[in-house]
XYZ file of C-alpha atoms in Angstrom:
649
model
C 61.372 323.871 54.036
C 64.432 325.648 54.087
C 65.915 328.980 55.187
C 64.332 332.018 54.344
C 67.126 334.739 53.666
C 65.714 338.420 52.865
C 68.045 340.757 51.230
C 67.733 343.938 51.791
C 69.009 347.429 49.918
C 68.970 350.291 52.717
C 65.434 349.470 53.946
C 64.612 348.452 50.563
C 63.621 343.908 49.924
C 65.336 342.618 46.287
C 65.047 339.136 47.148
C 63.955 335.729 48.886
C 66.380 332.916 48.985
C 65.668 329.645 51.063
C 68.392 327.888 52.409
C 68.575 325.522 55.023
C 66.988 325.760 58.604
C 65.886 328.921 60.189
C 65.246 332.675 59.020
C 67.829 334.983 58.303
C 67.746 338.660 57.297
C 71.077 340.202 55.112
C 69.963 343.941 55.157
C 72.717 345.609 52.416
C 73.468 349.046 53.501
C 75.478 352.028 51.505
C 77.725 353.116 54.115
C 77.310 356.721 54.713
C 79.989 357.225 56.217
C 81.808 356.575 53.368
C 80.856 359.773 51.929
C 82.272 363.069 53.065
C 79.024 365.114 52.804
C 78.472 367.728 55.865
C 76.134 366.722 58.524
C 73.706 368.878 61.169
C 75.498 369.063 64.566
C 71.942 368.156 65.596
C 68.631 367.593 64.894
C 67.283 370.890 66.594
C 69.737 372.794 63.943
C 68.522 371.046 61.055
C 64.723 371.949 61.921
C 65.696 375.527 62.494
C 67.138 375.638 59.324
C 64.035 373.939 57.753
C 61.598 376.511 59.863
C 63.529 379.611 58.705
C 64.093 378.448 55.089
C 60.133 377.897 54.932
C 59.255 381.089 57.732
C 60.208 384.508 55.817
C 59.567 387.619 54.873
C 56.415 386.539 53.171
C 54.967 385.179 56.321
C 54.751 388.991 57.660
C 54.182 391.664 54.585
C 52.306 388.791 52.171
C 49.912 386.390 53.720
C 48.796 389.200 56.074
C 47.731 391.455 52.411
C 46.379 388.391 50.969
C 44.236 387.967 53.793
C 43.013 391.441 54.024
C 42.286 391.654 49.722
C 40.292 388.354 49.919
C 37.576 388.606 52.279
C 39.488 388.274 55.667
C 38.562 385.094 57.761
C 37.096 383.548 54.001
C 40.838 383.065 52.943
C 41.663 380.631 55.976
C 39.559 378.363 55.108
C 41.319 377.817 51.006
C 44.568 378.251 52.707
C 43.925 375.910 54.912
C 42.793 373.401 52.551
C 45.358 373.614 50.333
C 48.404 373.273 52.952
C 46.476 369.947 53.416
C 46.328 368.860 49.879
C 49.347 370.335 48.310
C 51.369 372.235 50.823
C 52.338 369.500 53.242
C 52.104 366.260 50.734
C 54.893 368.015 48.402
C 56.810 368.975 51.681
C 57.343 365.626 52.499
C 57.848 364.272 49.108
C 61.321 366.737 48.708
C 62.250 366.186 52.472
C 62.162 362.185 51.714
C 64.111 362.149 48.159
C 66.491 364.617 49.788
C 67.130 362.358 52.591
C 67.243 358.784 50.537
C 69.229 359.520 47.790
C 71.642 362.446 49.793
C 72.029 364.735 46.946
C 71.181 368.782 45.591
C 68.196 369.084 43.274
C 69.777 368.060 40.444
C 71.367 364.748 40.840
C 68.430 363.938 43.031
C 66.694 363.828 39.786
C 69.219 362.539 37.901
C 69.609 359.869 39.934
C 65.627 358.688 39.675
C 65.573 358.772 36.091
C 68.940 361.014 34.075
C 65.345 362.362 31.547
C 63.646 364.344 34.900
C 67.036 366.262 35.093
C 65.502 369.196 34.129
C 63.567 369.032 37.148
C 66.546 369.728 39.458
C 67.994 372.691 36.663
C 64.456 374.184 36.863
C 64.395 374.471 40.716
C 68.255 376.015 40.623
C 67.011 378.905 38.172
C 64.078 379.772 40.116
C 66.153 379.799 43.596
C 68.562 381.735 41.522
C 65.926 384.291 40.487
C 64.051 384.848 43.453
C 67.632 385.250 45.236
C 68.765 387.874 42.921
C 65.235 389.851 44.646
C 64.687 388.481 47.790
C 68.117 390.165 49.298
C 66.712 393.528 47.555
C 64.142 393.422 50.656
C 66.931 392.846 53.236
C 69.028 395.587 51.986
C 65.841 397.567 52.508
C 65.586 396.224 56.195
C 68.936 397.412 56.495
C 68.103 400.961 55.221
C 65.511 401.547 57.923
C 67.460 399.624 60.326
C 70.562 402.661 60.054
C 68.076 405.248 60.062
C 66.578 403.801 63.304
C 68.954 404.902 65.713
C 67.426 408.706 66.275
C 65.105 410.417 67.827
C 62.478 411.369 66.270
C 62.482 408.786 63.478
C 63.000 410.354 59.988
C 59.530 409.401 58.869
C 57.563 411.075 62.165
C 57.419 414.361 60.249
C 57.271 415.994 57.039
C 60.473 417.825 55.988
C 60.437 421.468 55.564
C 57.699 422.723 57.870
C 55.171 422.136 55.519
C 56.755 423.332 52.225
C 57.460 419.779 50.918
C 54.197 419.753 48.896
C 54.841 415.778 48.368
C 54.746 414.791 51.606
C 51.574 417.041 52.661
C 49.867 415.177 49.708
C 50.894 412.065 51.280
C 52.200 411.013 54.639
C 55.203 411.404 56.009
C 55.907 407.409 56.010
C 55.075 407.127 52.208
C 57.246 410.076 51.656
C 60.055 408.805 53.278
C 59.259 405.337 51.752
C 59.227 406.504 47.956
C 61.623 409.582 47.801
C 63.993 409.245 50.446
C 64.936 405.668 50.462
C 64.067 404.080 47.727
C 63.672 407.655 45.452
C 61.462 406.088 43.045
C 61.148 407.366 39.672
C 57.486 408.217 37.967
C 57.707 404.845 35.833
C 59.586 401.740 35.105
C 60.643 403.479 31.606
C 62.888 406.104 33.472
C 66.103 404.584 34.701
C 67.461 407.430 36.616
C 70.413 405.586 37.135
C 71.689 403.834 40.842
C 70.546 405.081 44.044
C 73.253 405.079 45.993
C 71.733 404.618 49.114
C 69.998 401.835 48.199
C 73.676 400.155 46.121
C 75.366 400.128 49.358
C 72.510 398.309 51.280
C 71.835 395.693 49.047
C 75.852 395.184 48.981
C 75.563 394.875 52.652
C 73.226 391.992 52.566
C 75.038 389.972 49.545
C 77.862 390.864 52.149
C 76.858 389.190 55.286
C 75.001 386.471 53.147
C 78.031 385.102 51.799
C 80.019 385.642 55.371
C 77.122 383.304 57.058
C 76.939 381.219 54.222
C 80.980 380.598 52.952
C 81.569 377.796 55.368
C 78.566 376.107 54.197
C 75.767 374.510 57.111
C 78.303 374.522 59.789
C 78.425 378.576 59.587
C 74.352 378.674 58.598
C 73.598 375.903 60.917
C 75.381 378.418 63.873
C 74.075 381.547 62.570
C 70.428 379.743 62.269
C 70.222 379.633 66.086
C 69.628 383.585 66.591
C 67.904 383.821 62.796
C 64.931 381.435 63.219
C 64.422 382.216 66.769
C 64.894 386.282 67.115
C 61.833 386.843 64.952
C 59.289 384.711 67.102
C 60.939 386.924 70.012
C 60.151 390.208 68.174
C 56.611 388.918 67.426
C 55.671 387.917 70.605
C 56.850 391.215 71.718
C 54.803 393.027 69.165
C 51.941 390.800 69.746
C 51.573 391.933 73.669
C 52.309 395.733 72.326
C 49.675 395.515 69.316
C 46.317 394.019 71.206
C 46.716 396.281 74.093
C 46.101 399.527 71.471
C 42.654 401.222 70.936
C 41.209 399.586 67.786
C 43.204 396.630 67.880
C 39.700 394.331 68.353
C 38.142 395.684 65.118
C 41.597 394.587 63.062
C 41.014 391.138 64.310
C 37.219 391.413 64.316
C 38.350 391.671 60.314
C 40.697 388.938 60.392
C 38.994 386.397 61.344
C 35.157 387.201 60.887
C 35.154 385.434 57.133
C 32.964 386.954 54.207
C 31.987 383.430 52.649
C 30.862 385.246 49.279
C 34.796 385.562 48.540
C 35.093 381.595 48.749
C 32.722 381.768 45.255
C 36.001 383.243 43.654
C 38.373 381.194 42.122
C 41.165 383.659 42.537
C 40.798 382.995 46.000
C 41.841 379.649 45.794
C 44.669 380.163 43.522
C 46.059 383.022 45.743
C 45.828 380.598 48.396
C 47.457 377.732 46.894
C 50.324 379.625 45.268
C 50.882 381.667 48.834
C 51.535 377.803 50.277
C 53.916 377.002 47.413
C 55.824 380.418 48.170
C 55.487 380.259 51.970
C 56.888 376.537 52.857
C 59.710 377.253 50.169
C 58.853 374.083 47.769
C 59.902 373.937 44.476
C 62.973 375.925 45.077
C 65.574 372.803 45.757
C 66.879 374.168 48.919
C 64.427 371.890 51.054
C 66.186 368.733 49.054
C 69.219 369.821 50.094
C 69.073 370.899 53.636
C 67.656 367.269 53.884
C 70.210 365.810 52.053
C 72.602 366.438 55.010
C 70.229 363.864 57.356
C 71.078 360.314 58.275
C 68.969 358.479 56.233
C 67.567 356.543 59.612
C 65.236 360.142 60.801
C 61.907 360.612 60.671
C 61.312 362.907 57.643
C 57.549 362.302 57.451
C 57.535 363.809 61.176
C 59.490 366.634 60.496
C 57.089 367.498 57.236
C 54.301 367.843 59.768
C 55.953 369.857 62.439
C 57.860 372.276 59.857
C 54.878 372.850 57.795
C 52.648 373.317 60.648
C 54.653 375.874 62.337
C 55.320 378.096 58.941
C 51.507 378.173 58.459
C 50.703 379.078 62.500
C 53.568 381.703 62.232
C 51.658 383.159 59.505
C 48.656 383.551 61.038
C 50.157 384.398 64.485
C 51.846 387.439 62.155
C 48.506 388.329 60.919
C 47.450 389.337 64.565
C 50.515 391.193 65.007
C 49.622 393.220 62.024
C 46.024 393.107 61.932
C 46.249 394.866 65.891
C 48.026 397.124 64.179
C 46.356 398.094 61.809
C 42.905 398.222 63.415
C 44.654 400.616 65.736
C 45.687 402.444 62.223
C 42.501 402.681 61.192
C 40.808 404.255 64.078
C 43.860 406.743 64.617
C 42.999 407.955 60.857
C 39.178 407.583 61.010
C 40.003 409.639 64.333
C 41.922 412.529 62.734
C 40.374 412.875 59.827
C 37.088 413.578 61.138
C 38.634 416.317 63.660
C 40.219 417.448 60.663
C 36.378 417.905 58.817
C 35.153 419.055 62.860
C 38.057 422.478 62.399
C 36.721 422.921 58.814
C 33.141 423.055 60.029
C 33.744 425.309 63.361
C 35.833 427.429 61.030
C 33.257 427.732 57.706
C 29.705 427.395 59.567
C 28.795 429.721 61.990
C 27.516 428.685 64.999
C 29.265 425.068 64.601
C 31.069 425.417 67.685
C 28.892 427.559 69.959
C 25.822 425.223 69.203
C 28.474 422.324 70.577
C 28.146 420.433 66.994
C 30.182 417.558 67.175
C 31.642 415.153 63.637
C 30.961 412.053 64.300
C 31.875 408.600 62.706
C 28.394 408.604 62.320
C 26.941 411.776 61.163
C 29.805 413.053 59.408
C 28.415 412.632 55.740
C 24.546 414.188 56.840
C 26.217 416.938 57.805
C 28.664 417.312 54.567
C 25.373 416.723 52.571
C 23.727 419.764 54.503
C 25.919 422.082 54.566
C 28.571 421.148 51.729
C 26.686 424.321 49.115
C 27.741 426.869 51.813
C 31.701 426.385 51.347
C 33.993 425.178 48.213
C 36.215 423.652 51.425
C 33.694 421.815 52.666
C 32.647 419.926 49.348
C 35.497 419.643 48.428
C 36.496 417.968 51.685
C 38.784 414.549 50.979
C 36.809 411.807 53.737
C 38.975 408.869 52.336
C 40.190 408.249 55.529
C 36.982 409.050 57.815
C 36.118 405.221 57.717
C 37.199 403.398 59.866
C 36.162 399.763 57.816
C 37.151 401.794 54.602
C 40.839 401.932 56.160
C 40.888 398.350 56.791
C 39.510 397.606 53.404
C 41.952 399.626 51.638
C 45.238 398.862 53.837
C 48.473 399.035 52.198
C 49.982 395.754 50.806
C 53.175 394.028 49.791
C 56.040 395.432 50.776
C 53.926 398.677 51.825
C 52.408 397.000 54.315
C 56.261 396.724 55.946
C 57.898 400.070 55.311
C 54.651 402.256 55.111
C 51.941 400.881 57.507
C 53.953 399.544 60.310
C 56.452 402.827 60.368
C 53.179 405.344 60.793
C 51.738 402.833 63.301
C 54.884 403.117 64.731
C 55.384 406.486 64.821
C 52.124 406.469 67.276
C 53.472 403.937 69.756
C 53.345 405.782 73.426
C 55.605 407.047 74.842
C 57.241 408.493 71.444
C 60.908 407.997 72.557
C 60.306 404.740 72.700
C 59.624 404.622 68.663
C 63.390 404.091 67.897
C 63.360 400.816 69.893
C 60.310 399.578 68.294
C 61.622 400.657 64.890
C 65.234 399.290 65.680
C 63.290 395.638 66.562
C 60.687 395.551 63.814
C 63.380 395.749 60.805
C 65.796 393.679 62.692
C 63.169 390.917 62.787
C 62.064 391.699 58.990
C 66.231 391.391 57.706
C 65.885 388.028 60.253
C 63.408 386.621 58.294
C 64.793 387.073 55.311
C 68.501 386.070 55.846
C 67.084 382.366 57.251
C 64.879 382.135 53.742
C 68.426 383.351 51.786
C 70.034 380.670 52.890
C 67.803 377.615 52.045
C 67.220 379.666 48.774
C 71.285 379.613 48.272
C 71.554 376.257 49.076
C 69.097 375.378 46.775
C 72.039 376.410 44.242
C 75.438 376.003 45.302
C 74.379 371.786 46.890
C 73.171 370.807 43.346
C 76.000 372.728 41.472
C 78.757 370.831 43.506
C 76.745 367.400 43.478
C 75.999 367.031 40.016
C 80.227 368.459 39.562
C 79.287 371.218 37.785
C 81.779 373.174 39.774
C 84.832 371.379 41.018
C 86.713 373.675 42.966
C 86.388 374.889 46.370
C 82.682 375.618 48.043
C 83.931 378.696 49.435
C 84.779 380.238 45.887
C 81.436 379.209 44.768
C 79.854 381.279 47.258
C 81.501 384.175 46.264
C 81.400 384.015 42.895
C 77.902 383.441 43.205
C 77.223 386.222 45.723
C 79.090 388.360 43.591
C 77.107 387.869 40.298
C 74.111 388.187 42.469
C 74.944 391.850 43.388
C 76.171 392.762 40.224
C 73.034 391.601 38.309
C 70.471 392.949 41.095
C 72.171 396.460 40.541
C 68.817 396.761 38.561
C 66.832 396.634 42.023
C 68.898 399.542 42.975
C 67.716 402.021 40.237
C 65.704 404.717 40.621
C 62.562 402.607 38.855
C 64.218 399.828 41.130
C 60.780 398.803 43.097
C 59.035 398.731 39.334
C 61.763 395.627 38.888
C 61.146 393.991 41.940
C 57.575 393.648 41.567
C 58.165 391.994 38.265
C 60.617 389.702 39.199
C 58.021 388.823 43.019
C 54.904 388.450 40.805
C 56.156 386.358 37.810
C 59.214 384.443 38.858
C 58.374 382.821 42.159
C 54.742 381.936 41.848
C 53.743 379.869 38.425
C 57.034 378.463 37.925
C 56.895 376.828 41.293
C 53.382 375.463 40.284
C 55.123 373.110 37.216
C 57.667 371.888 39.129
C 55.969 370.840 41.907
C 53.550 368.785 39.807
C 56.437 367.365 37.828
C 58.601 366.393 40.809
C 55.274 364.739 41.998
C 54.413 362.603 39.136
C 58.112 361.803 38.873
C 58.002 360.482 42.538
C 55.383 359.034 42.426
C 54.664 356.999 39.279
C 58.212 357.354 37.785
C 60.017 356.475 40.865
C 57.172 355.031 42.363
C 55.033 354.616 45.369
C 56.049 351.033 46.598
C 59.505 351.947 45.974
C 59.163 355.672 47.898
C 57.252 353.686 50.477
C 59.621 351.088 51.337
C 62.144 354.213 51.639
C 60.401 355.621 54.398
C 59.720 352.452 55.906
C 63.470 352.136 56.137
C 64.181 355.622 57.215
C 61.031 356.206 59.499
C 60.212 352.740 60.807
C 56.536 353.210 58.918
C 55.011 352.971 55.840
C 52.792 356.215 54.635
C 49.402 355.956 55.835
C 46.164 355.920 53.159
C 46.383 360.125 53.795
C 50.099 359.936 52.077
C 48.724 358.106 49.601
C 45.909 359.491 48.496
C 47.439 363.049 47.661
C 50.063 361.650 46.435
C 48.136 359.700 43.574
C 45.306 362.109 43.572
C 44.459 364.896 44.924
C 47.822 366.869 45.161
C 48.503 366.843 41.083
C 44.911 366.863 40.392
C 44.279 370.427 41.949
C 47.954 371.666 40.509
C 46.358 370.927 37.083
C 43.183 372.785 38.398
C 45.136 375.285 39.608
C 47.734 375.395 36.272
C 44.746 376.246 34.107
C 42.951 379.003 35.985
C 46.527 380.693 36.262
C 46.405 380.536 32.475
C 42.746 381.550 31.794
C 43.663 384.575 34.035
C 47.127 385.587 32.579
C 45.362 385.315 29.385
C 42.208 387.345 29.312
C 43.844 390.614 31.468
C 46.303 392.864 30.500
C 49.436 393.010 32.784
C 49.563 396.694 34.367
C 51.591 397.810 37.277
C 50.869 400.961 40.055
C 53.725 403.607 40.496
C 54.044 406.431 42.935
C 52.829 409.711 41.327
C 55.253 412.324 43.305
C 52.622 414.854 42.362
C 49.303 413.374 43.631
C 51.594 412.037 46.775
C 50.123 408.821 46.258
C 50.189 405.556 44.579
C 48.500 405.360 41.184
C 47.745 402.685 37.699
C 50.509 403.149 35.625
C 48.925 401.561 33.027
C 50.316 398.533 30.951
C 54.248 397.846 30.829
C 55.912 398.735 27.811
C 56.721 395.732 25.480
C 60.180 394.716 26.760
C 58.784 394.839 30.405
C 56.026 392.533 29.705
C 58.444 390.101 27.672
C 60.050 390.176 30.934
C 57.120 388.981 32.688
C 56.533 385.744 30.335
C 60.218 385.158 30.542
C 60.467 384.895 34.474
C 57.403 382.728 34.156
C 58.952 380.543 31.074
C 62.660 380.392 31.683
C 62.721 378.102 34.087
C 60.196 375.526 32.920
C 61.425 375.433 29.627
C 64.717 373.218 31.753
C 62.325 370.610 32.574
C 61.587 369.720 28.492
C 64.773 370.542 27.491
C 66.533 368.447 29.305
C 64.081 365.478 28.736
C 64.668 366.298 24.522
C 68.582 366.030 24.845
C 68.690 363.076 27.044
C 66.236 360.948 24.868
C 68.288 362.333 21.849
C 71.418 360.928 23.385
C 72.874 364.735 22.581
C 73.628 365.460 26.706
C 73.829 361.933 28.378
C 73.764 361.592 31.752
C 77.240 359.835 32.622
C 76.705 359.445 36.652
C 75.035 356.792 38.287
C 71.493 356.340 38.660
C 69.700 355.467 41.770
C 69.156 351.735 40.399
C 72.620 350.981 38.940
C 73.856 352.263 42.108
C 71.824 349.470 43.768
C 73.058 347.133 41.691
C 76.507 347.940 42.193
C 76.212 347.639 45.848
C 74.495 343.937 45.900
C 77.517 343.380 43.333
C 80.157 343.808 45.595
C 78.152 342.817 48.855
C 78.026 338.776 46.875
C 80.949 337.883 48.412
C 79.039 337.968 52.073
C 76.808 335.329 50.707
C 79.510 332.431 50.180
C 78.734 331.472 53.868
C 75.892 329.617 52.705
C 75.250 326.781 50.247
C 76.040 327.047 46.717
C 72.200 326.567 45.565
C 72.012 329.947 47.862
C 74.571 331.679 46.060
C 73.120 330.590 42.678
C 69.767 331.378 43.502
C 71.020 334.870 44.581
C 73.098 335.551 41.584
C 70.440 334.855 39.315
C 68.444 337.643 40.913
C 71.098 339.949 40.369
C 70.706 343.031 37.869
């Protein structure tokens, strides 16, 4: 029997051809070096860029409140689940296409198959979206950041020696939160025009996001060094500060002591699975194409584990941080609020204080019930924050739990002049976070703009154009009924989106492209094939619970009505708004439909023949390659070089 020769597209076997004595291999490689796309300087930058595209901002203010509104411990264990089902199989899936084929989100698709285009258009709009928000939240880092450098910090104390009615109501953190930075207005209907304060700090993010970002991953790659790592500092930091305070063991004790009745809700579950989506950054394109600047020879399925590992662990290591905190909180205001009710008693009952009565955590509502028909005061007397578990029930969420929580926890850090340092580090770390997620969530934009030649002109104009539209349209974040915006454009435009395109950029993977052909891919670029754990979410399970999860998000959107909270400046204190008026809740299903609608679109104008798709797919390129690779093959016989060139496409 003769030769058998085994030809080979980057990893991937096309053919068998015998020919005379022995074995030989012909492996046919695209030459990467033929291409001029950017590279890491290393592998340690590239994974930094991965960890602080997936770590952010959500990883410290969100997964914290999601754990605290759905039964503590209980939502670890859905979390957990569904980083193993859905988080980490999709990881891989984008890390792997972005490596093979070396493109942005769109040609990526394009190149599988020119009708899943839309796929790659869909992830560009919602990078584009949540970008136009996401640097909102820096620019309020920055706001606290400037106003960090004095002692006291503006938000220690009320303003005007207890005239400012507001901020008695409140606190003097919410007061500072919602009338002197962000000056919110009493609903999203009043405008009130730009906040100037708030104009020139979002400016100064867009600003030094497009300085970090104009030189493309050799200026992000640098500036990822001190961005992915200074938070973990700041963390650890606050970690050793926040379980040495009083109360710090009954935050945790609520953190991780589960209620397993919450694990009988489904909303539960979908919280958890759509905090995963948000949290490792999938969907968004920019994971494609930080990837798409790797040799095609690393191990992506490696990295997938490590990255997604870490994002999830610096999530829950964040949830100490803040869960020591805010037991500490909890027992400062369970603490003061019954001494208040102890001076109200010693004051209105006679005897209180020479009988050596003492208010209690305990006894404090026996002794309202006795004696609360003796004073107006004393039934009258607000015990919302007497509880200690009632504080940690109720704790502040969302960006709250940031700029309102942590800033009066701060505020009671010992010694007190040490409260500007601990202010100075905590926002530094928050604007941190959220720069490393900016620039994945840019990439995710300008790499499949300049691969699929949208735009043809120089990267660095790109940037700035880009950066520039950005500001102009986010302008909207810095109105007076700015936060109102924001929270439409967090809830609705990063969440259920991301759920159709990840199951679309599965199935297209999977059974379009398909599993032999994704797994001789990582064969090539990993030296293994994906074990039955691969392959079983990735037939199965992982689109299986998307659909589960696609049609309880519907069933939910459905039967409610979509309300939002305000600040009421006369209450001093955050109250239901009520429903948004028509054009806000059109905005709400458009943020939800715009970007999906790319996905059929696209599909209906390729099949029509109306848009074609006049690059180079994946398999022509193949073709292409064995094409001009024949020649190599006139070394052997001629029944070789027929047998080969029959094979040929």
């Amino acid at each position: 029997m003769g030769d058998e020769v085994v030809i080979e597209q980057n990893g991937v076997e096309l053919s068998n051809v015998e020919t005379g004595t022995g074995k030989e291999k012909i492996v046919i490689e695209e030459d990467e070096s033929a291409d001029d796309r950017p590279a890491w300087d290393n592998k340690i930058q590239y994974l930094l860029s991965q960890i602080g595209f997936a770590v952010g901002l959500g990883n410290v203010w969100r997964f914290p409140y999601l754990c605290q509104r759905n039964g503590g411990g209980a939502f670890l264990i859905p979390y957990l689940i569904m980083l193993v089902i859905e988080g980490i199989p999709i990881f891989h899936l984008e890390l792997a296409i972005g490596q093979r084929i070396r493109k942005g989100s769109i040609d990526v698709w394009n190149q599988i198959n020119p009708l899943l285009g839309g796929v790659g258009v869909a992830m560009v709009a919602v990078s584009f979206l949540v970008a136009l928000y996401y640097n909102v939240i820096i620019g309020w880092c920055a706001f606290y950041f400037f106003n960090s450098f004095q002692a006291p910090l503006p938000w220690a104390t009320c303003p005007g020696n207890g005239t400012v009615m507001e901020c008695e109501k409140s606190s003097p953190t919410a007061y500072f939160w919602y009338r002197e930075a962000l000056d919110t207005s009493e609903s999203i209907e009043d405008g009130g025009g730009i906040n100037w304060k708030m104009m020139l700090c979002i400016f100064t993010a867009w600003l030094i996001v497009c300085v970090c970002m104009i030189k493309g991953i050799k200026s992000s790659g640098k500036a990822i060094y001190f961005t992915a790592t200074f938070p973990y500092v700041v963390l650890l930091i606050f970690f050793f500060r926040g379980v040495t305070l009083e109360g710090a063991g009954d935050g945790l004790a609520y953190l991780f002591i589960p209620r397993v009745e919450k694990l009988a809700d489904p909303i539960v579950w979908l919280e958890a699975a759509t905090q995963i989506f948000f949290s490792l950054s999938v969907a968004f394109g920019g994971l494609i194409s930080f990837s798409s600047y790797n040799p095609r020879k690393n191990n992506c399925t490696r990295d997938a584990v490590v990255v997604a590992v870490i994002n999830s662990g610096t999530s829950i290591f964040a949830s100490v941080v803040i869960f020591s905190v805010l037991g500490f909180k909890a027992l400062t205001d369970s603490r003061k609020c019954l001494q208040e009710f102890q001076d109200l008693m010693e004051d209105k009952v006679p005897g209180f204080a020479s009988n050596n009565m003492t208010v209690t955590a305990s006894n404090y509502m026996d002794l309202w019930g006795t004696y609360n028909t003796t004073d107006t005061a004393i039934r009258d007397f607000n015990f919302g924050y007497c509880s200690k578990d009632g504080n940690l029930n109720n704790a502040v969420g969302g960006t709250g739990l940031a700029f309102v929580v942590f800033t009066e926890a701060m505020n009671q850090f010992y010694p007190l002049e040490m409260g500007p340092f601990w202010s100075i580090l905590f926002f530094l770390m928050l604007a941190n976070l959220g720069l490393s997620s900016m620039f994945g969530t840019l990439e995710g934009v300008i790499t499949p703009l300049r691969d699929a030649g949208i735009w043809k002109w120089r990267k660095e104009f790109l940037v700035v154009l880009l950066c520039v539209v950005c500001f102009l349209i986010g302008l909207i974040f810095a109105q007076y009924s700015g936060s109102y915006w924001l929270d439409i454009f967090n809830d609705y435009s990063g969440t259920f989106p991301l759920l159709i395109i990840a199951f679309f950029e599965n199935i297209a993977i999977v059974y379009v492209y398909g599993l032999k052909r994704l797994s001789d891919d990582l064969e090539y670029m990993t030296g293994s094939r994906p074990n039955l754990y691969w392959k079983v979410t990735w037939l199965f399970l992982t689109p299986l619970s998307m659909l589960v999860i696609f049609g309880a998000t519907i069933y939910t959107e459905a039967t409610r009505t979509i309300t939002y909270k305000g600040w009421d400046s006369a209450l001093g204190q955050v109250v239901d708004k009520g429903p948004y008026p028509w054009w806000g809740e059109m905005m709400c299903y458009v943020l939800i439909c715009l970007p999906s609608l790319f996905i059929p679109i696209v599909f209906v104008l390729r099949l029509t023949g109306l848009m074609p798709y006049r690059g180079e797919t994946l398999k022509a390129k193949q073709a292409r390659t064995l094409k001009m690779r024949f020649s190599d093959l006139k070394a052997h016989s001629t029944e070789d070089s027929d047998s080969v060139k029959a094979m040929l496409p």
